[in-house]
């Protein structure tokens, strides 16, 4: 019940007779109508003031240790599938691009403050819909588990009593603390670390028994070391990648989606997928067709 309705009820109780009752009910009705109108007006104002697409520079926040979506290349320069996508989107919209490697834990603060315009780095949208305004999803992804080939671990059930590691604030961690929390309780430990490159170093050294990660990360690691690792057949979850913007930046999100669709239509995306095929990127997983 809203404040106006409560006020009318109090007035109603203080008045006597049928006429007073009618007046009291009338006040209740007026209170409800006013609230609805105010809400509609506020929503219209928010939509009218969204000028998020009126930019000259797109500052892309990304994890520089997240191949093949964003990482440091052999030449020491930032590269990756998502960074190439972002650069082409900026080129087609006459925007400058600024690549900003970030501490993943600080991404929300950086986005809210305006230090970055978006998070574009294999960013899973499921479970985060209320926290960001997203582009349409552009890539199919999933959460999987990678183990050493000689580990004897062949299923999720075999992880009981094992040490599992994943990235801090990752989609894999969210799954293991959510839908797969019962599975995680069977682990000897569930550890977190700042980046997946270090997580796989831990796996290779034997410090942990398994890495829970994005499908794309698994594909990249298996392509790099096919004799060292294997991916369990059973996935932890299935989800989608999208570009995350500050809440309310719908016009900018729509502009990026529109440009990505145009890039697919003229063959740019297919060529880019082929460029990163050796890293585990497949055009079959592209969604904006």
PDB file of C-alpha atoms in Angstrom:
ATOM      1  CA  UNK A   1       0.000   0.000   0.000  1.00  0.00           C
ATOM      2  CA  UNK A   2       1.375   3.471  -0.904  1.00  0.00           C
ATOM      3  CA  UNK A   3       1.590   6.498   1.394  1.00  0.00           C
ATOM      4  CA  UNK A   4      -1.420   8.209  -0.172  1.00  0.00           C
ATOM      5  CA  UNK A   5      -3.563   5.123   0.361  1.00  0.00           C
ATOM      6  CA  UNK A   6      -2.502   4.912   4.004  1.00  0.00           C
ATOM      7  CA  UNK A   7      -3.342   8.583   4.506  1.00  0.00           C
ATOM      8  CA  UNK A   8      -6.802   8.044   2.973  1.00  0.00           C
ATOM      9  CA  UNK A   9      -7.473   5.075   5.249  1.00  0.00           C
ATOM     10  CA  UNK A  10      -6.636   7.202   8.285  1.00  0.00           C
ATOM     11  CA  UNK A  11      -8.916   9.955   7.009  1.00  0.00           C
ATOM     12  CA  UNK A  12     -11.652   7.430   6.386  1.00  0.00           C
ATOM     13  CA  UNK A  13     -11.453   6.103   9.925  1.00  0.00           C
ATOM     14  CA  UNK A  14     -11.664   9.630  11.346  1.00  0.00           C
ATOM     15  CA  UNK A  15     -14.789  10.577   9.416  1.00  0.00           C
ATOM     16  CA  UNK A  16     -18.386   9.530  10.034  1.00  0.00           C
ATOM     17  CA  UNK A  17     -21.249   8.740   7.691  1.00  0.00           C
ATOM     18  CA  UNK A  18     -21.616   7.462   4.164  1.00  0.00           C
ATOM     19  CA  UNK A  19     -20.483  10.687   2.492  1.00  0.00           C
ATOM     20  CA  UNK A  20     -17.200  10.611   4.409  1.00  0.00           C
ATOM     21  CA  UNK A  21     -16.671   7.000   3.407  1.00  0.00           C
ATOM     22  CA  UNK A  22     -17.122   7.842  -0.258  1.00  0.00           C
ATOM     23  CA  UNK A  23     -14.667  10.717   0.030  1.00  0.00           C
ATOM     24  CA  UNK A  24     -12.148   8.476   1.752  1.00  0.00           C
ATOM     25  CA  UNK A  25     -12.373   5.841  -0.990  1.00  0.00           C
ATOM     26  CA  UNK A  26     -12.078   8.574  -3.577  1.00  0.00           C
ATOM     27  CA  UNK A  27      -8.798   9.668  -2.051  1.00  0.00           C
ATOM     28  CA  UNK A  28      -7.501   6.095  -2.252  1.00  0.00           C
ATOM     29  CA  UNK A  29      -8.294   5.997  -5.941  1.00  0.00           C
ATOM     30  CA  UNK A  30      -6.601   9.315  -6.600  1.00  0.00           C
ATOM     31  CA  UNK A  31      -3.489   8.224  -4.755  1.00  0.00           C
ATOM     32  CA  UNK A  32      -3.142   5.088  -6.927  1.00  0.00           C
ATOM     33  CA  UNK A  33      -3.661   7.008 -10.165  1.00  0.00           C
ATOM     34  CA  UNK A  34      -1.039   9.617  -9.252  1.00  0.00           C
ATOM     35  CA  UNK A  35       1.603   6.993  -8.464  1.00  0.00           C
ATOM     36  CA  UNK A  36       1.064   5.226 -11.805  1.00  0.00           C
ATOM     37  CA  UNK A  37       1.364   8.482 -13.729  1.00  0.00           C
ATOM     38  CA  UNK A  38       4.531   9.440 -11.866  1.00  0.00           C
ATOM     39  CA  UNK A  39       6.150   6.078 -12.591  1.00  0.00           C
ATOM     40  CA  UNK A  40       5.305   6.333 -16.296  1.00  0.00           C
ATOM     41  CA  UNK A  41       6.646   9.880 -16.461  1.00  0.00           C
ATOM     42  CA  UNK A  42       9.903   8.857 -14.757  1.00  0.00           C
ATOM     43  CA  UNK A  43      10.418   5.981 -17.193  1.00  0.00           C
ATOM     44  CA  UNK A  44       9.781   8.294 -20.151  1.00  0.00           C
ATOM     45  CA  UNK A  45      12.262  10.826 -18.773  1.00  0.00           C
ATOM     46  CA  UNK A  46      14.958   8.158 -18.324  1.00  0.00           C
ATOM     47  CA  UNK A  47      14.502   6.999 -21.927  1.00  0.00           C
ATOM     48  CA  UNK A  48      14.516  10.563 -23.248  1.00  0.00           C
ATOM     49  CA  UNK A  49      17.749  11.454 -21.427  1.00  0.00           C
ATOM     50  CA  UNK A  50      19.724   8.393 -22.550  1.00  0.00           C
ATOM     51  CA  UNK A  51      22.428   9.943 -24.729  1.00  0.00           C
ATOM     52  CA  UNK A  52      24.916   7.127 -24.068  1.00  0.00           C
ATOM     53  CA  UNK A  53      25.565   6.567 -27.792  1.00  0.00           C
ATOM     54  CA  UNK A  54      26.730  10.176 -28.180  1.00  0.00           C
ATOM     55  CA  UNK A  55      30.402   9.373 -27.608  1.00  0.00           C
ATOM     56  CA  UNK A  56      33.686  10.004 -29.374  1.00  0.00           C
ATOM     57  CA  UNK A  57      35.703   7.330 -27.535  1.00  0.00           C
ATOM     58  CA  UNK A  58      34.914   3.824 -26.326  1.00  0.00           C
ATOM     59  CA  UNK A  59      37.069   2.834 -23.351  1.00  0.00           C
ATOM     60  CA  UNK A  60      37.067  -0.952 -23.196  1.00  0.00           C
ATOM     61  CA  UNK A  61      37.732  -2.585 -19.829  1.00  0.00           C
ATOM     62  CA  UNK A  62      39.218  -6.072 -20.160  1.00  0.00           C
ATOM     63  CA  UNK A  63      41.270  -8.727 -18.388  1.00  0.00           C
ATOM     64  CA  UNK A  64      44.657  -8.804 -20.110  1.00  0.00           C
ATOM     65  CA  UNK A  65      45.195 -12.434 -19.053  1.00  0.00           C
ATOM     66  CA  UNK A  66      42.039 -13.847 -20.658  1.00  0.00           C
ATOM     67  CA  UNK A  67      43.027 -15.449 -23.961  1.00  0.00           C
ATOM     68  CA  UNK A  68      41.718 -15.703 -26.590  1.00  0.00           C
ATOM     69  CA  UNK A  69      39.386 -12.767 -25.851  1.00  0.00           C
ATOM     70  CA  UNK A  70      41.913 -10.344 -24.410  1.00  0.00           C
ATOM     71  CA  UNK A  71      45.612 -10.884 -23.749  1.00  0.00           C
ATOM     72  CA  UNK A  72      49.142  -9.660 -24.409  1.00  0.00           C
ATOM     73  CA  UNK A  73      50.455 -10.916 -27.744  1.00  0.00           C
ATOM     74  CA  UNK A  74      53.951 -12.059 -28.598  1.00  0.00           C
ATOM     75  CA  UNK A  75      54.727  -8.505 -29.738  1.00  0.00           C
ATOM     76  CA  UNK A  76      53.813  -7.127 -26.309  1.00  0.00           C
ATOM     77  CA  UNK A  77      50.631  -5.470 -27.602  1.00  0.00           C
ATOM     78  CA  UNK A  78      47.092  -6.099 -26.427  1.00  0.00           C
ATOM     79  CA  UNK A  79      45.215  -8.438 -28.731  1.00  0.00           C
ATOM     80  CA  UNK A  80      42.332 -10.906 -28.718  1.00  0.00           C
ATOM     81  CA  UNK A  81      39.037 -11.776 -30.367  1.00  0.00           C
ATOM     82  CA  UNK A  82      36.938  -9.328 -28.343  1.00  0.00           C
ATOM     83  CA  UNK A  83      39.463  -6.525 -28.647  1.00  0.00           C
ATOM     84  CA  UNK A  84      39.473  -6.950 -32.432  1.00  0.00           C
ATOM     85  CA  UNK A  85      35.673  -6.868 -32.439  1.00  0.00           C
ATOM     86  CA  UNK A  86      35.690  -3.692 -30.334  1.00  0.00           C
ATOM     87  CA  UNK A  87      38.246  -2.011 -32.591  1.00  0.00           C
ATOM     88  CA  UNK A  88      36.145  -2.696 -35.687  1.00  0.00           C
ATOM     89  CA  UNK A  89      32.956  -1.453 -33.989  1.00  0.00           C
ATOM     90  CA  UNK A  90      34.770   1.776 -33.118  1.00  0.00           C
ATOM     91  CA  UNK A  91      36.133   2.162 -36.643  1.00  0.00           C
ATOM     92  CA  UNK A  92      32.678   1.815 -38.169  1.00  0.00           C
ATOM     93  CA  UNK A  93      31.212   4.388 -35.788  1.00  0.00           C
ATOM     94  CA  UNK A  94      34.131   6.855 -36.012  1.00  0.00           C
ATOM     95  CA  UNK A  95      34.919   6.371 -32.322  1.00  0.00           C
ATOM     96  CA  UNK A  96      38.388   6.330 -30.868  1.00  0.00           C
ATOM     97  CA  UNK A  97      39.161   3.179 -28.906  1.00  0.00           C
ATOM     98  CA  UNK A  98      41.004   3.030 -25.596  1.00  0.00           C
ATOM     99  CA  UNK A  99      41.973  -0.428 -24.338  1.00  0.00           C
ATOM    100  CA  UNK A 100      42.071  -0.413 -20.558  1.00  0.00           C
ATOM    101  CA  UNK A 101      43.409  -3.533 -18.777  1.00  0.00           C
ATOM    102  CA  UNK A 102      41.648  -3.720 -15.431  1.00  0.00           C
ATOM    103  CA  UNK A 103      41.690  -5.497 -12.117  1.00  0.00           C
ATOM    104  CA  UNK A 104      38.659  -7.750 -12.566  1.00  0.00           C
ATOM    105  CA  UNK A 105      37.551  -7.178  -8.970  1.00  0.00           C
ATOM    106  CA  UNK A 106      37.363  -3.417  -9.675  1.00  0.00           C
ATOM    107  CA  UNK A 107      35.328  -3.623 -12.877  1.00  0.00           C
ATOM    108  CA  UNK A 108      32.046  -2.391 -11.371  1.00  0.00           C
ATOM    109  CA  UNK A 109      33.664   0.601  -9.686  1.00  0.00           C
ATOM    110  CA  UNK A 110      35.480   1.545 -12.894  1.00  0.00           C
ATOM    111  CA  UNK A 111      32.301   1.268 -14.940  1.00  0.00           C
ATOM    112  CA  UNK A 112      30.206   3.287 -12.490  1.00  0.00           C
ATOM    113  CA  UNK A 113      32.818   6.038 -12.273  1.00  0.00           C
ATOM    114  CA  UNK A 114      33.127   6.359 -16.051  1.00  0.00           C
ATOM    115  CA  UNK A 115      36.768   5.233 -16.093  1.00  0.00           C
ATOM    116  CA  UNK A 116      35.678   2.590 -18.623  1.00  0.00           C
ATOM    117  CA  UNK A 117      32.712   2.676 -21.009  1.00  0.00           C
ATOM    118  CA  UNK A 118      32.098  -1.042 -21.148  1.00  0.00           C
ATOM    119  CA  UNK A 119      33.294  -4.490 -20.110  1.00  0.00           C
ATOM    120  CA  UNK A 120      34.106  -6.416 -23.267  1.00  0.00           C
ATOM    121  CA  UNK A 121      36.064  -9.527 -22.428  1.00  0.00           C
ATOM    122  CA  UNK A 122      34.209 -12.815 -22.685  1.00  0.00           C
ATOM    123  CA  UNK A 123      31.693 -11.352 -20.242  1.00  0.00           C
ATOM    124  CA  UNK A 124      28.917 -13.753 -19.217  1.00  0.00           C
ATOM    125  CA  UNK A 125      25.531 -12.032 -18.969  1.00  0.00           C
ATOM    126  CA  UNK A 126      23.555 -14.716 -17.089  1.00  0.00           C
ATOM    127  CA  UNK A 127      23.065 -13.760 -13.458  1.00  0.00           C
ATOM    128  CA  UNK A 128      24.185 -10.186 -14.129  1.00  0.00           C
ATOM    129  CA  UNK A 129      21.172  -8.858 -16.005  1.00  0.00           C
ATOM    130  CA  UNK A 130      20.103  -6.583 -13.146  1.00  0.00           C
ATOM    131  CA  UNK A 131      23.565  -5.058 -12.738  1.00  0.00           C
ATOM    132  CA  UNK A 132      24.380  -3.954 -16.298  1.00  0.00           C
ATOM    133  CA  UNK A 133      22.788  -2.933 -19.563  1.00  0.00           C
ATOM    134  CA  UNK A 134      23.926  -5.532 -22.092  1.00  0.00           C
ATOM    135  CA  UNK A 135      24.245  -5.708 -25.822  1.00  0.00           C
ATOM    136  CA  UNK A 136      22.450  -8.651 -27.361  1.00  0.00           C
ATOM    137  CA  UNK A 137      24.462 -11.838 -26.701  1.00  0.00           C
ATOM    138  CA  UNK A 138      26.961 -12.474 -29.475  1.00  0.00           C
ATOM    139  CA  UNK A 139      28.723 -15.704 -28.474  1.00  0.00           C
ATOM    140  CA  UNK A 140      27.649 -19.013 -26.968  1.00  0.00           C
ATOM    141  CA  UNK A 141      29.705 -20.098 -24.005  1.00  0.00           C
ATOM    142  CA  UNK A 142      29.658 -22.597 -21.160  1.00  0.00           C
ATOM    143  CA  UNK A 143      31.400 -23.414 -17.904  1.00  0.00           C
ATOM    144  CA  UNK A 144      33.517 -26.560 -17.964  1.00  0.00           C
ATOM    145  CA  UNK A 145      36.216 -28.357 -15.993  1.00  0.00           C
ATOM    146  CA  UNK A 146      39.738 -29.061 -17.259  1.00  0.00           C
ATOM    147  CA  UNK A 147      42.073 -31.646 -15.710  1.00  0.00           C
ATOM    148  CA  UNK A 148      45.440 -33.155 -16.553  1.00  0.00           C
ATOM    149  CA  UNK A 149      45.207 -36.073 -18.968  1.00  0.00           C
ATOM    150  CA  UNK A 150      46.876 -38.488 -16.581  1.00  0.00           C
ATOM    151  CA  UNK A 151      44.793 -37.426 -13.553  1.00  0.00           C
ATOM    152  CA  UNK A 152      42.313 -40.296 -13.634  1.00  0.00           C
ATOM    153  CA  UNK A 153      39.470 -37.752 -13.327  1.00  0.00           C
ATOM    154  CA  UNK A 154      36.826 -38.577 -15.925  1.00  0.00           C
ATOM    155  CA  UNK A 155      33.613 -37.046 -14.549  1.00  0.00           C
ATOM    156  CA  UNK A 156      32.325 -34.331 -12.236  1.00  0.00           C
ATOM    157  CA  UNK A 157      31.740 -37.005  -9.609  1.00  0.00           C
ATOM    158  CA  UNK A 158      35.466 -37.809  -9.694  1.00  0.00           C
ATOM    159  CA  UNK A 159      36.210 -34.297  -8.372  1.00  0.00           C
ATOM    160  CA  UNK A 160      35.189 -35.405  -4.877  1.00  0.00           C
ATOM    161  CA  UNK A 161      38.130 -34.812  -2.562  1.00  0.00           C
ATOM    162  CA  UNK A 162      40.020 -32.833  -5.220  1.00  0.00           C
ATOM    163  CA  UNK A 163      41.351 -29.272  -5.222  1.00  0.00           C
ATOM    164  CA  UNK A 164      39.551 -27.113  -7.809  1.00  0.00           C
ATOM    165  CA  UNK A 165      40.522 -23.578  -8.797  1.00  0.00           C
ATOM    166  CA  UNK A 166      38.761 -20.831 -10.774  1.00  0.00           C
ATOM    167  CA  UNK A 167      39.049 -17.100 -11.380  1.00  0.00           C
ATOM    168  CA  UNK A 168      37.857 -14.608  -8.781  1.00  0.00           C
ATOM    169  CA  UNK A 169      34.363 -13.256  -9.532  1.00  0.00           C
ATOM    170  CA  UNK A 170      34.056 -15.519 -12.584  1.00  0.00           C
ATOM    171  CA  UNK A 171      30.984 -17.151 -14.081  1.00  0.00           C
ATOM    172  CA  UNK A 172      32.434 -20.532 -13.086  1.00  0.00           C
ATOM    173  CA  UNK A 173      32.669 -19.432  -9.459  1.00  0.00           C
ATOM    174  CA  UNK A 174      29.094 -18.163  -9.570  1.00  0.00           C
ATOM    175  CA  UNK A 175      27.898 -21.537 -10.883  1.00  0.00           C
ATOM    176  CA  UNK A 176      29.844 -23.457  -8.234  1.00  0.00           C
ATOM    177  CA  UNK A 177      28.386 -21.245  -5.521  1.00  0.00           C
ATOM    178  CA  UNK A 178      24.904 -21.440  -7.043  1.00  0.00           C
ATOM    179  CA  UNK A 179      23.422 -24.203  -9.186  1.00  0.00           C
ATOM    180  CA  UNK A 180      26.385 -26.518  -8.604  1.00  0.00           C
ATOM    181  CA  UNK A 181      26.938 -25.695  -4.938  1.00  0.00           C
ATOM    182  CA  UNK A 182      26.195 -29.297  -3.955  1.00  0.00           C
ATOM    183  CA  UNK A 183      28.988 -30.471  -6.263  1.00  0.00           C
ATOM    184  CA  UNK A 184      31.400 -27.916  -4.815  1.00  0.00           C
ATOM    185  CA  UNK A 185      30.799 -29.223  -1.296  1.00  0.00           C
ATOM    186  CA  UNK A 186      32.396 -32.508  -2.371  1.00  0.00           C
ATOM    187  CA  UNK A 187      35.693 -30.791  -3.308  1.00  0.00           C
ATOM    188  CA  UNK A 188      38.644 -30.847  -0.948  1.00  0.00           C
ATOM    189  CA  UNK A 189      38.855 -27.113  -1.716  1.00  0.00           C
ATOM    190  CA  UNK A 190      37.514 -24.496  -4.105  1.00  0.00           C
ATOM    191  CA  UNK A 191      40.194 -21.869  -4.597  1.00  0.00           C
ATOM    192  CA  UNK A 192      40.134 -18.588  -6.514  1.00  0.00           C
ATOM    193  CA  UNK A 193      42.906 -16.727  -8.273  1.00  0.00           C
ATOM    194  CA  UNK A 194      43.262 -13.466 -10.187  1.00  0.00           C
ATOM    195  CA  UNK A 195      43.656 -14.876 -13.718  1.00  0.00           C
ATOM    196  CA  UNK A 196      43.299 -18.132 -15.609  1.00  0.00           C
ATOM    197  CA  UNK A 197      46.865 -18.225 -16.912  1.00  0.00           C
ATOM    198  CA  UNK A 198      48.076 -18.619 -13.341  1.00  0.00           C
ATOM    199  CA  UNK A 199      45.295 -21.128 -12.626  1.00  0.00           C
ATOM    200  CA  UNK A 200      46.565 -23.374 -15.413  1.00  0.00           C
ATOM    201  CA  UNK A 201      50.126 -23.011 -14.167  1.00  0.00           C
ATOM    202  CA  UNK A 202      48.827 -24.309 -10.843  1.00  0.00           C
ATOM    203  CA  UNK A 203      47.171 -27.228 -12.619  1.00  0.00           C
ATOM    204  CA  UNK A 204      50.294 -28.057 -14.595  1.00  0.00           C
ATOM    205  CA  UNK A 205      52.451 -28.006 -11.452  1.00  0.00           C
ATOM    206  CA  UNK A 206      50.052 -30.290  -9.578  1.00  0.00           C
ATOM    207  CA  UNK A 207      49.156 -27.663  -6.985  1.00  0.00           C
ATOM    208  CA  UNK A 208      45.479 -28.191  -7.907  1.00  0.00           C
ATOM    209  CA  UNK A 209      43.594 -31.026  -9.574  1.00  0.00           C
ATOM    210  CA  UNK A 210      41.194 -29.134 -11.829  1.00  0.00           C
ATOM    211  CA  UNK A 211      40.352 -25.737 -13.292  1.00  0.00           C
ATOM    212  CA  UNK A 212      36.717 -24.613 -13.661  1.00  0.00           C
ATOM    213  CA  UNK A 213      36.560 -22.079 -16.491  1.00  0.00           C
ATOM    214  CA  UNK A 214      34.801 -20.768 -19.576  1.00  0.00           C
ATOM    215  CA  UNK A 215      34.547 -23.092 -22.562  1.00  0.00           C
ATOM    216  CA  UNK A 216      36.577 -20.606 -24.589  1.00  0.00           C
ATOM    217  CA  UNK A 217      39.406 -20.675 -22.041  1.00  0.00           C
ATOM    218  CA  UNK A 218      39.368 -24.476 -22.060  1.00  0.00           C
ATOM    219  CA  UNK A 219      39.493 -24.563 -25.864  1.00  0.00           C
ATOM    220  CA  UNK A 220      42.423 -22.168 -25.871  1.00  0.00           C
ATOM    221  CA  UNK A 221      44.409 -24.171 -23.310  1.00  0.00           C
ATOM    222  CA  UNK A 222      43.670 -27.501 -25.024  1.00  0.00           C
ATOM    223  CA  UNK A 223      44.714 -26.063 -28.382  1.00  0.00           C
ATOM    224  CA  UNK A 224      47.993 -24.853 -26.852  1.00  0.00           C
ATOM    225  CA  UNK A 225      48.739 -28.082 -24.938  1.00  0.00           C
ATOM    226  CA  UNK A 226      46.648 -30.931 -26.371  1.00  0.00           C
ATOM    227  CA  UNK A 227      48.809 -33.595 -24.732  1.00  0.00           C
ATOM    228  CA  UNK A 228      48.649 -32.046 -21.269  1.00  0.00           C
ATOM    229  CA  UNK A 229      44.960 -31.382 -20.577  1.00  0.00           C
ATOM    230  CA  UNK A 230      41.517 -32.812 -21.173  1.00  0.00           C
ATOM    231  CA  UNK A 231      38.055 -31.328 -20.703  1.00  0.00           C
ATOM    232  CA  UNK A 232      35.387 -33.281 -18.838  1.00  0.00           C
ATOM    233  CA  UNK A 233      32.439 -34.191 -21.056  1.00  0.00           C
ATOM    234  CA  UNK A 234      29.835 -32.937 -18.578  1.00  0.00           C
ATOM    235  CA  UNK A 235      29.558 -29.140 -18.526  1.00  0.00           C
ATOM    236  CA  UNK A 236      28.794 -27.100 -15.421  1.00  0.00           C
ATOM    237  CA  UNK A 237      26.491 -24.717 -17.308  1.00  0.00           C
ATOM    238  CA  UNK A 238      25.685 -23.071 -20.624  1.00  0.00           C
ATOM    239  CA  UNK A 239      25.521 -19.300 -21.104  1.00  0.00           C
ATOM    240  CA  UNK A 240      26.210 -16.362 -23.406  1.00  0.00           C
ATOM    241  CA  UNK A 241      28.751 -13.582 -23.823  1.00  0.00           C
ATOM    242  CA  UNK A 242      27.610  -9.970 -24.234  1.00  0.00           C
ATOM    243  CA  UNK A 243      29.084  -6.491 -23.887  1.00  0.00           C
ATOM    244  CA  UNK A 244      28.296  -4.950 -20.489  1.00  0.00           C
ATOM    245  CA  UNK A 245      27.563  -1.236 -20.088  1.00  0.00           C
ATOM    246  CA  UNK A 246      26.605   0.984 -17.182  1.00  0.00           C
ATOM    247  CA  UNK A 247      22.959   0.493 -16.263  1.00  0.00           C
ATOM    248  CA  UNK A 248      20.726   2.662 -18.417  1.00  0.00           C
ATOM    249  CA  UNK A 249      23.080   2.925 -21.421  1.00  0.00           C
ATOM    250  CA  UNK A 250      20.566   1.273 -23.749  1.00  0.00           C
ATOM    251  CA  UNK A 251      21.229   3.447 -26.816  1.00  0.00           C
ATOM    252  CA  UNK A 252      24.937   2.622 -26.732  1.00  0.00           C
ATOM    253  CA  UNK A 253      24.253  -1.087 -26.200  1.00  0.00           C
ATOM    254  CA  UNK A 254      21.841  -1.077 -29.144  1.00  0.00           C
ATOM    255  CA  UNK A 255      24.363   0.731 -31.350  1.00  0.00           C
ATOM    256  CA  UNK A 256      27.041  -1.866 -30.609  1.00  0.00           C
ATOM    257  CA  UNK A 257      24.595  -4.712 -31.308  1.00  0.00           C
ATOM    258  CA  UNK A 258      23.559  -3.124 -34.599  1.00  0.00           C
ATOM    259  CA  UNK A 259      27.198  -2.738 -35.661  1.00  0.00           C
ATOM    260  CA  UNK A 260      28.089  -6.333 -34.703  1.00  0.00           C
ATOM    261  CA  UNK A 261      25.204  -7.603 -36.847  1.00  0.00           C
ATOM    262  CA  UNK A 262      26.472  -5.554 -39.797  1.00  0.00           C
ATOM    263  CA  UNK A 263      29.991  -6.953 -39.241  1.00  0.00           C
ATOM    264  CA  UNK A 264      28.613 -10.474 -39.439  1.00  0.00           C
ATOM    265  CA  UNK A 265      26.555  -9.726 -42.544  1.00  0.00           C
ATOM    266  CA  UNK A 266      29.599  -8.578 -44.530  1.00  0.00           C
ATOM    267  CA  UNK A 267      31.824 -11.491 -43.440  1.00  0.00           C
ATOM    268  CA  UNK A 268      34.089  -9.692 -40.980  1.00  0.00           C
ATOM    269  CA  UNK A 269      33.082 -11.882 -38.034  1.00  0.00           C
ATOM    270  CA  UNK A 270      33.594 -15.147 -39.942  1.00  0.00           C
ATOM    271  CA  UNK A 271      37.081 -14.034 -40.983  1.00  0.00           C
ATOM    272  CA  UNK A 272      37.884 -13.025 -37.401  1.00  0.00           C
ATOM    273  CA  UNK A 273      36.723 -16.412 -36.091  1.00  0.00           C
ATOM    274  CA  UNK A 274      38.979 -18.096 -38.635  1.00  0.00           C
ATOM    275  CA  UNK A 275      41.880 -15.907 -37.478  1.00  0.00           C
ATOM    276  CA  UNK A 276      41.439 -17.179 -33.915  1.00  0.00           C
ATOM    277  CA  UNK A 277      40.462 -20.757 -34.801  1.00  0.00           C
ATOM    278  CA  UNK A 278      43.767 -22.094 -33.483  1.00  0.00           C
ATOM    279  CA  UNK A 279      42.836 -20.523 -30.126  1.00  0.00           C
ATOM    280  CA  UNK A 280      39.568 -22.456 -29.982  1.00  0.00           C
ATOM    281  CA  UNK A 281      37.217 -19.791 -31.424  1.00  0.00           C
ATOM    282  CA  UNK A 282      34.477 -21.237 -33.645  1.00  0.00           C
ATOM    283  CA  UNK A 283      32.059 -19.348 -35.867  1.00  0.00           C
ATOM    284  CA  UNK A 284      29.491 -22.015 -34.986  1.00  0.00           C
ATOM    285  CA  UNK A 285      29.212 -20.363 -31.560  1.00  0.00           C
ATOM    286  CA  UNK A 286      28.489 -16.890 -32.991  1.00  0.00           C
ATOM    287  CA  UNK A 287      24.893 -15.844 -32.244  1.00  0.00           C
ATOM    288  CA  UNK A 288      24.226 -12.527 -34.036  1.00  0.00           C
ATOM    289  CA  UNK A 289      23.441 -13.936 -37.491  1.00  0.00           C
TER     290      UNK A 289
END
